[in-house]
């Protein structure tokens, strides 16, 4: 099949070939360079609300499109798991659209922030900048039983490349977590590059759902220097408390709370950017959605720890220290070159934890910058 498109980066050339009927790749992603020698490129989603600011209505449309492609979820309990950090919001959105059709649904996210709770399992995302994932059992008795007795497993990530992450998680859930009643696995991604890898390697039946499928080929430039990857963590623990409610996924979710920033009222036509932070993205998205429904012109995006070079999909970068006190470099992409009337930075840590360097950079972009958190 003819190559759809290719991009020549500083370290090599990426070519993408469609294998499914939907070839509207340009609507879904652009490419960028990762500052990571394990994989020199990154597919940057145009609909995820992580690296490129997106209208919340477009994000909701994607959640709905993916949920409509799910098979019947009548073998419950149905456990949905979203992958940190990139797909935490995507997973919650798919869950939100599908939960009414699922038998005994529950949503969990993997996390890189240790919790004062019982650990279900841990697994690795080998190609990631930060490889370790933790999954905790819900404290709520009903939700905990749904997790432990799950028969259908829905795994959500932004993309599947080799299928390794899904396989690693499935193995950890069954062996460490003791989830031995799982009968089938459904994978949900925006783009699926894994071909038949999951079906061939999974010990359970797999049904794959995605908006686009294909394969990619990476031709590395042997003369190019390897990118320098920032340290994933300088501290193993932090004194910065998580003051945000854990009702959106880390410890299980049955239905969205939608209780962040309820006091905020927009002006008609006001240009607002709502920024989630790290894994705290679902409740901020619901805030963005509410403000848009009230007549504001809203875009949604989020801070991230993923180190990406400028160029291609990345037009601007704001770099700063994380608000979790872990000494990890964080970034806001594709915001510094834009203008907004107001920016709402939503965090799950105290307002004092925000790096002043981030606030200063955002104040160059918007007339008003507000930090929104649970007090």
CSV table of C-alpha atoms in Angstrom, one decimal:
chain,number,residue,atom,x,y,z
A,1,UNK,CA,0.0,0.0,0.0
A,2,UNK,CA,1.2,3.5,-0.8
A,3,UNK,CA,2.9,5.4,2.1
A,4,UNK,CA,0.4,8.0,3.4
A,5,UNK,CA,3.1,10.5,4.5
A,6,UNK,CA,6.5,10.7,5.8
A,7,UNK,CA,8.4,13.2,8.0
A,8,UNK,CA,12.2,13.6,8.1
A,9,UNK,CA,13.4,14.5,11.6
A,10,UNK,CA,16.9,15.2,12.8
A,11,UNK,CA,17.5,11.6,13.8
A,12,UNK,CA,15.8,9.8,10.8
A,13,UNK,CA,12.7,9.5,8.7
A,14,UNK,CA,9.3,8.3,9.8
A,15,UNK,CA,6.9,6.8,7.2
A,16,UNK,CA,3.3,5.9,8.0
A,17,UNK,CA,1.2,3.4,6.0
A,18,UNK,CA,-2.5,3.0,6.6
A,19,UNK,CA,-4.0,-0.5,7.0
A,20,UNK,CA,-7.5,0.5,7.9
A,21,UNK,CA,-10.3,2.3,5.9
A,22,UNK,CA,-9.8,5.6,7.8
A,23,UNK,CA,-6.8,7.4,6.5
A,24,UNK,CA,-7.5,10.9,7.9
A,25,UNK,CA,-4.3,10.8,9.9
A,26,UNK,CA,-3.7,14.5,9.5
A,27,UNK,CA,-6.9,15.2,11.5
A,28,UNK,CA,-5.6,13.0,14.3
A,29,UNK,CA,-1.9,13.7,14.8
A,30,UNK,CA,1.3,15.3,13.7
A,31,UNK,CA,4.8,14.1,14.5
A,32,UNK,CA,7.5,15.6,16.8
A,33,UNK,CA,10.9,14.6,18.1
A,34,UNK,CA,11.2,13.0,21.5
A,35,UNK,CA,14.1,13.8,23.7
A,36,UNK,CA,14.4,10.1,24.3
A,37,UNK,CA,17.0,7.8,22.8
A,38,UNK,CA,14.6,4.8,23.2
A,39,UNK,CA,12.3,6.2,20.5
A,40,UNK,CA,13.3,9.4,18.7
A,41,UNK,CA,9.8,10.4,17.5
A,42,UNK,CA,6.4,11.0,18.9
A,43,UNK,CA,2.9,11.1,17.4
A,44,UNK,CA,1.4,14.3,18.8
A,45,UNK,CA,-2.4,14.0,19.0
A,46,UNK,CA,-4.5,16.9,17.7
A,47,UNK,CA,-7.6,15.7,19.7
A,48,UNK,CA,-6.2,14.5,23.0
A,49,UNK,CA,-5.9,17.9,24.8
A,50,UNK,CA,-2.4,17.2,26.1
A,51,UNK,CA,0.3,18.7,23.8
A,52,UNK,CA,-2.0,20.8,21.6
A,53,UNK,CA,-4.8,23.0,23.0
A,54,UNK,CA,-8.2,21.6,21.8
A,55,UNK,CA,-11.8,22.7,22.0
A,56,UNK,CA,-13.5,20.5,24.6
A,57,UNK,CA,-16.3,19.7,22.1
A,58,UNK,CA,-13.8,18.1,19.8
A,59,UNK,CA,-12.5,16.0,22.7
A,60,UNK,CA,-16.0,14.9,23.7
A,61,UNK,CA,-16.7,13.9,20.1
A,62,UNK,CA,-13.7,11.6,20.1
A,63,UNK,CA,-14.8,10.0,23.4
A,64,UNK,CA,-18.2,9.4,21.8
A,65,UNK,CA,-16.7,8.0,18.6
A,66,UNK,CA,-14.6,5.5,20.4
A,67,UNK,CA,-17.3,4.4,22.8
A,68,UNK,CA,-19.7,3.8,19.9
A,69,UNK,CA,-17.2,1.3,18.4
A,70,UNK,CA,-17.1,-0.7,21.6
A,71,UNK,CA,-18.7,-4.2,21.6
A,72,UNK,CA,-21.5,-4.9,24.0
A,73,UNK,CA,-20.3,-4.5,27.6
A,74,UNK,CA,-22.8,-7.0,29.1
A,75,UNK,CA,-20.3,-9.3,30.8
A,76,UNK,CA,-19.6,-7.4,34.0
A,77,UNK,CA,-18.2,-6.1,36.1
A,78,UNK,CA,-16.4,-4.0,33.4
A,79,UNK,CA,-13.1,-2.6,34.5
A,80,UNK,CA,-11.8,0.4,32.4
A,81,UNK,CA,-8.2,1.4,32.9
A,82,UNK,CA,-6.6,4.6,31.5
A,83,UNK,CA,-2.9,4.9,31.1
A,84,UNK,CA,-0.9,7.6,32.9
A,85,UNK,CA,-0.2,10.2,32.2
A,86,UNK,CA,-1.2,10.8,28.6
A,87,UNK,CA,-4.4,8.8,28.5
A,88,UNK,CA,-5.9,9.4,31.9
A,89,UNK,CA,-8.4,11.9,30.5
A,90,UNK,CA,-9.0,9.9,27.3
A,91,UNK,CA,-9.8,6.9,29.4
A,92,UNK,CA,-12.1,8.8,31.7
A,93,UNK,CA,-13.9,10.3,28.6
A,94,UNK,CA,-14.4,6.9,27.0
A,95,UNK,CA,-15.6,5.5,30.4
A,96,UNK,CA,-18.0,8.5,30.8
A,97,UNK,CA,-19.6,7.8,27.4
A,98,UNK,CA,-19.7,4.0,27.8
A,99,UNK,CA,-20.6,3.6,31.5
A,100,UNK,CA,-24.4,3.7,31.0
A,101,UNK,CA,-24.2,0.7,28.6
A,102,UNK,CA,-21.7,-1.3,30.8
A,103,UNK,CA,-22.7,-3.8,33.4
A,104,UNK,CA,-21.1,-2.8,36.8
A,105,UNK,CA,-18.6,-0.3,35.3
A,106,UNK,CA,-15.6,1.1,37.2
A,107,UNK,CA,-12.8,3.3,36.1
A,108,UNK,CA,-9.2,3.1,37.3
A,109,UNK,CA,-6.1,4.9,36.1
A,110,UNK,CA,-2.5,3.9,36.4
A,111,UNK,CA,-0.4,6.5,38.2
A,112,UNK,CA,3.2,7.5,38.9
A,113,UNK,CA,2.2,9.2,42.2
A,114,UNK,CA,2.2,6.7,45.1
A,115,UNK,CA,-1.0,6.7,47.1
A,116,UNK,CA,-1.8,5.9,50.7
A,117,UNK,CA,-3.8,2.9,49.5
A,118,UNK,CA,-3.6,-0.8,48.8
A,119,UNK,CA,-1.5,-1.5,45.7
A,120,UNK,CA,-3.2,-3.7,43.1
A,121,UNK,CA,-0.2,-4.2,40.8
A,122,UNK,CA,2.6,-2.3,39.0
A,123,UNK,CA,3.9,-2.6,35.5
A,124,UNK,CA,6.2,-1.0,33.0
A,125,UNK,CA,5.8,1.0,29.8
A,126,UNK,CA,9.2,0.2,28.4
A,127,UNK,CA,9.5,2.9,25.7
A,128,UNK,CA,8.2,5.8,27.9
A,129,UNK,CA,10.3,8.6,29.5
A,130,UNK,CA,9.0,7.4,32.9
A,131,UNK,CA,8.4,3.7,32.8
A,132,UNK,CA,6.9,2.7,36.1
A,133,UNK,CA,3.1,2.6,36.6
A,134,UNK,CA,1.2,1.9,39.8
A,135,UNK,CA,-2.5,0.7,40.0
A,136,UNK,CA,-4.3,0.9,43.3
A,137,UNK,CA,-7.5,-0.8,44.6
A,138,UNK,CA,-10.4,1.5,45.3
A,139,UNK,CA,-11.1,2.3,48.9
A,140,UNK,CA,-14.9,2.2,48.2
A,141,UNK,CA,-16.1,-1.4,48.9
A,142,UNK,CA,-18.5,-1.6,45.9
A,143,UNK,CA,-15.9,-0.3,43.5
A,144,UNK,CA,-13.2,-2.6,44.9
A,145,UNK,CA,-15.4,-5.6,44.4
A,146,UNK,CA,-16.1,-4.6,40.8
A,147,UNK,CA,-12.3,-4.4,40.2
A,148,UNK,CA,-11.5,-7.7,41.9
A,149,UNK,CA,-14.4,-9.5,40.1
A,150,UNK,CA,-13.9,-7.9,36.7
A,151,UNK,CA,-14.8,-10.1,33.7
A,152,UNK,CA,-14.3,-7.6,31.0
A,153,UNK,CA,-11.2,-5.4,30.8
A,154,UNK,CA,-11.1,-2.2,28.8
A,155,UNK,CA,-7.6,-0.8,28.4
A,156,UNK,CA,-7.3,2.8,27.1
A,157,UNK,CA,-4.2,4.5,25.8
A,158,UNK,CA,-3.5,7.2,23.2
A,159,UNK,CA,-1.8,4.7,20.9
A,160,UNK,CA,-0.7,1.1,20.6
A,161,UNK,CA,2.6,0.5,18.9
A,162,UNK,CA,3.9,-2.9,19.8
A,163,UNK,CA,1.3,-3.9,22.3
A,164,UNK,CA,3.9,-4.4,25.0
A,165,UNK,CA,2.3,-2.0,27.5
A,166,UNK,CA,-1.1,-3.6,27.3
A,167,UNK,CA,0.5,-7.1,27.6
A,168,UNK,CA,2.6,-6.0,30.6
A,169,UNK,CA,-0.5,-4.6,32.3
A,170,UNK,CA,-2.7,-7.6,31.6
A,171,UNK,CA,0.0,-9.9,33.0
A,172,UNK,CA,0.4,-7.8,36.1
A,173,UNK,CA,-3.4,-7.6,36.7
A,174,UNK,CA,-3.7,-11.4,36.5
A,175,UNK,CA,-0.5,-12.4,38.3
A,176,UNK,CA,0.0,-9.7,40.9
A,177,UNK,CA,-3.5,-8.4,41.2
A,178,UNK,CA,-5.2,-11.8,41.1
A,179,UNK,CA,-7.8,-10.8,38.6
A,180,UNK,CA,-8.4,-14.3,37.3
A,181,UNK,CA,-12.0,-13.9,36.3
A,182,UNK,CA,-11.2,-11.7,33.3
A,183,UNK,CA,-12.7,-13.3,30.2
A,184,UNK,CA,-11.9,-10.8,27.5
A,185,UNK,CA,-9.9,-7.7,26.8
A,186,UNK,CA,-10.9,-4.6,24.8
A,187,UNK,CA,-8.2,-2.2,23.8
A,188,UNK,CA,-9.1,1.4,23.0
A,189,UNK,CA,-6.7,3.8,21.3
A,190,UNK,CA,-6.7,6.8,19.0
A,191,UNK,CA,-4.2,5.2,16.7
A,192,UNK,CA,-3.3,1.6,16.5
A,193,UNK,CA,0.1,0.6,15.0
A,194,UNK,CA,0.3,-2.8,16.6
A,195,UNK,CA,-1.3,-4.9,13.8
A,196,UNK,CA,-2.0,-8.5,15.1
A,197,UNK,CA,0.6,-8.3,17.9
A,198,UNK,CA,-1.9,-8.1,20.7
A,199,UNK,CA,-4.1,-10.8,19.4
A,200,UNK,CA,-1.2,-13.2,18.9
A,201,UNK,CA,0.4,-12.5,22.3
A,202,UNK,CA,-2.6,-12.2,24.6
A,203,UNK,CA,-3.7,-15.2,26.6
A,204,UNK,CA,-7.3,-13.9,26.4
A,205,UNK,CA,-9.5,-12.8,23.5
A,206,UNK,CA,-8.8,-9.2,22.4
A,207,UNK,CA,-11.1,-6.8,20.6
A,208,UNK,CA,-9.3,-3.7,19.4
A,209,UNK,CA,-11.0,-0.3,18.9
A,210,UNK,CA,-9.3,2.7,17.4
A,211,UNK,CA,-10.0,5.7,15.2
A,212,UNK,CA,-7.2,4.8,12.7
A,213,UNK,CA,-4.9,1.9,12.1
A,214,UNK,CA,-1.6,1.6,10.3
A,215,UNK,CA,2.0,0.7,10.5
A,216,UNK,CA,5.1,2.9,10.6
A,217,UNK,CA,8.7,2.5,9.6
A,218,UNK,CA,11.6,4.4,11.2
A,219,UNK,CA,14.8,4.8,9.2
A,220,UNK,CA,17.3,6.1,11.7
A,221,UNK,CA,20.1,8.4,10.6
A,222,UNK,CA,23.3,6.6,11.9
A,223,UNK,CA,25.2,9.9,11.8
A,224,UNK,CA,22.7,11.8,14.0
A,225,UNK,CA,23.6,12.2,17.7
A,226,UNK,CA,21.3,10.6,20.2
A,227,UNK,CA,18.9,13.0,22.0
A,228,UNK,CA,19.7,13.7,25.6
A,229,UNK,CA,16.9,12.6,27.9
A,230,UNK,CA,16.2,14.5,31.1
A,231,UNK,CA,16.2,12.6,34.4
A,232,UNK,CA,12.8,11.0,35.1
A,233,UNK,CA,13.0,11.8,38.8
A,234,UNK,CA,15.4,13.4,41.2
A,235,UNK,CA,13.4,12.5,44.3
A,236,UNK,CA,11.6,9.3,45.2
A,237,UNK,CA,9.2,11.1,47.6
A,238,UNK,CA,7.8,14.5,48.2
A,239,UNK,CA,6.5,16.7,51.0
A,240,UNK,CA,4.0,18.3,48.7
A,241,UNK,CA,0.5,16.9,49.6
A,242,UNK,CA,-2.2,15.9,47.1
A,243,UNK,CA,-5.1,18.0,48.2
A,244,UNK,CA,-7.2,17.2,45.2
A,245,UNK,CA,-10.1,14.7,45.6
A,246,UNK,CA,-9.1,11.2,44.4
A,247,UNK,CA,-12.6,10.6,42.9
A,248,UNK,CA,-11.6,10.7,39.2
A,249,UNK,CA,-9.7,7.5,38.7
A,250,UNK,CA,-6.6,6.7,40.8
A,251,UNK,CA,-8.8,5.2,43.5
A,252,UNK,CA,-11.7,4.3,41.3
A,253,UNK,CA,-14.6,6.2,39.7
A,254,UNK,CA,-18.2,5.3,39.2
A,255,UNK,CA,-19.4,8.6,37.8
A,256,UNK,CA,-17.8,12.1,37.3
A,257,UNK,CA,-17.9,14.5,40.3
A,258,UNK,CA,-17.8,17.6,38.1
A,259,UNK,CA,-17.1,19.8,41.2
A,260,UNK,CA,-13.9,21.7,40.3
A,261,UNK,CA,-14.1,25.5,39.8
A,262,UNK,CA,-17.9,25.6,40.2
A,263,UNK,CA,-17.7,29.3,41.1
A,264,UNK,CA,-16.1,30.4,37.9
A,265,UNK,CA,-18.4,32.3,35.5
A,266,UNK,CA,-17.1,33.3,32.0
A,267,UNK,CA,-17.9,36.3,29.9
A,268,UNK,CA,-19.6,35.6,26.6
A,269,UNK,CA,-17.0,35.1,23.9
A,270,UNK,CA,-14.1,35.2,26.5
A,271,UNK,CA,-11.1,33.3,25.3
A,272,UNK,CA,-10.1,30.9,28.0
A,273,UNK,CA,-7.5,28.2,28.2
A,274,UNK,CA,-8.0,25.5,30.9
A,275,UNK,CA,-4.8,23.7,31.8
A,276,UNK,CA,-4.9,20.4,33.6
A,277,UNK,CA,-1.7,19.2,35.2
A,278,UNK,CA,0.1,15.9,34.9
A,279,UNK,CA,-2.5,13.2,35.7
A,280,UNK,CA,-5.1,15.7,37.1
A,281,UNK,CA,-6.9,16.3,33.8
A,282,UNK,CA,-10.5,14.9,33.9
A,283,UNK,CA,-12.1,17.3,36.4
A,284,UNK,CA,-10.3,20.2,34.7
A,285,UNK,CA,-11.7,19.0,31.3
A,286,UNK,CA,-15.2,19.0,32.7
A,287,UNK,CA,-14.7,22.6,33.9
A,288,UNK,CA,-13.6,23.5,30.4
A,289,UNK,CA,-16.7,21.8,29.0
A,290,UNK,CA,-18.9,23.7,31.4
A,291,UNK,CA,-17.4,27.1,30.5
A,292,UNK,CA,-17.8,26.4,26.8
A,293,UNK,CA,-21.5,25.6,27.4
A,294,UNK,CA,-21.8,29.0,29.0
A,295,UNK,CA,-20.6,30.8,25.9
A,296,UNK,CA,-16.9,31.1,26.4
A,297,UNK,CA,-14.4,30.3,23.6
A,298,UNK,CA,-12.5,27.5,25.4
A,299,UNK,CA,-9.4,25.5,24.6
A,300,UNK,CA,-8.2,22.7,26.8
A,301,UNK,CA,-4.6,21.4,27.3
A,302,UNK,CA,-2.4,20.1,30.1
A,303,UNK,CA,1.1,20.2,31.5
A,304,UNK,CA,3.2,17.1,30.9
A,305,UNK,CA,6.5,15.5,31.9
A,306,UNK,CA,7.1,14.3,28.3
A,307,UNK,CA,10.3,15.9,26.9
A,308,UNK,CA,9.7,16.9,23.3
A,309,UNK,CA,11.9,19.0,21.0
A,310,UNK,CA,10.5,22.1,19.2
A,311,UNK,CA,9.5,21.8,15.6
A,312,UNK,CA,6.8,20.1,13.5
A,313,UNK,CA,3.8,19.7,15.9
A,314,UNK,CA,5.5,21.7,18.7
A,315,UNK,CA,5.4,25.5,18.0
A,316,UNK,CA,6.3,26.7,21.5
A,317,UNK,CA,7.5,25.3,24.8
A,318,UNK,CA,7.3,26.5,28.4
A,319,UNK,CA,9.6,24.5,30.7
A,320,UNK,CA,9.3,24.6,34.5
A,321,UNK,CA,9.6,22.4,37.6
A,322,UNK,CA,6.8,20.1,38.6
A,323,UNK,CA,4.2,21.1,41.3
A,324,UNK,CA,4.6,17.7,43.0
A,325,UNK,CA,8.0,18.5,44.5
A,326,UNK,CA,9.7,15.6,42.7
A,327,UNK,CA,12.2,17.7,40.8
A,328,UNK,CA,10.9,16.6,37.4
A,329,UNK,CA,11.0,18.9,34.5
A,330,UNK,CA,7.5,19.7,33.2
A,331,UNK,CA,6.3,21.4,30.0
A,332,UNK,CA,3.4,23.2,28.5
A,333,UNK,CA,3.4,22.9,24.7
A,334,UNK,CA,1.9,25.1,22.0
A,335,UNK,CA,0.6,27.8,24.4
A,336,UNK,CA,3.4,30.4,24.6
A,337,UNK,CA,2.8,31.6,21.0
A,338,UNK,CA,-1.0,32.1,21.5
A,339,UNK,CA,-3.1,34.8,23.3
A,340,UNK,CA,-6.0,34.2,25.7
A,341,UNK,CA,-8.1,36.4,27.9
A,342,UNK,CA,-7.8,34.1,30.9
A,343,UNK,CA,-5.8,30.9,31.8
A,344,UNK,CA,-7.1,28.6,34.5
A,345,UNK,CA,-4.3,26.4,35.8
A,346,UNK,CA,-5.9,23.4,37.5
A,347,UNK,CA,-3.8,21.5,40.1
A,348,UNK,CA,-4.2,18.9,42.8
A,349,UNK,CA,-1.5,20.3,45.0
A,350,UNK,CA,-1.5,23.6,47.0
A,351,UNK,CA,-1.3,26.8,45.0
A,352,UNK,CA,2.1,27.5,46.6
A,353,UNK,CA,3.5,24.4,44.8
A,354,UNK,CA,3.3,26.1,41.4
A,355,UNK,CA,6.7,27.1,39.9
A,356,UNK,CA,6.7,30.9,39.6
A,357,UNK,CA,8.5,30.4,36.3
A,358,UNK,CA,5.3,28.8,34.9
A,359,UNK,CA,3.1,31.6,36.2
A,360,UNK,CA,5.4,34.3,34.7
A,361,UNK,CA,5.3,32.5,31.3
A,362,UNK,CA,1.5,32.2,31.3
A,363,UNK,CA,1.1,35.8,32.3
A,364,UNK,CA,2.9,36.7,29.0
A,365,UNK,CA,0.1,34.8,27.2
A,366,UNK,CA,-3.1,35.9,29.1
A,367,UNK,CA,-4.4,39.0,30.8
A,368,UNK,CA,-5.5,37.0,33.8
A,369,UNK,CA,-4.0,33.8,35.2
A,370,UNK,CA,-5.7,31.9,38.0
A,371,UNK,CA,-4.7,28.8,39.9
A,372,UNK,CA,-7.7,26.5,40.5
A,373,UNK,CA,-7.5,23.8,43.1
A,374,UNK,CA,-9.5,22.0,45.8
A,375,UNK,CA,-9.1,24.1,49.0
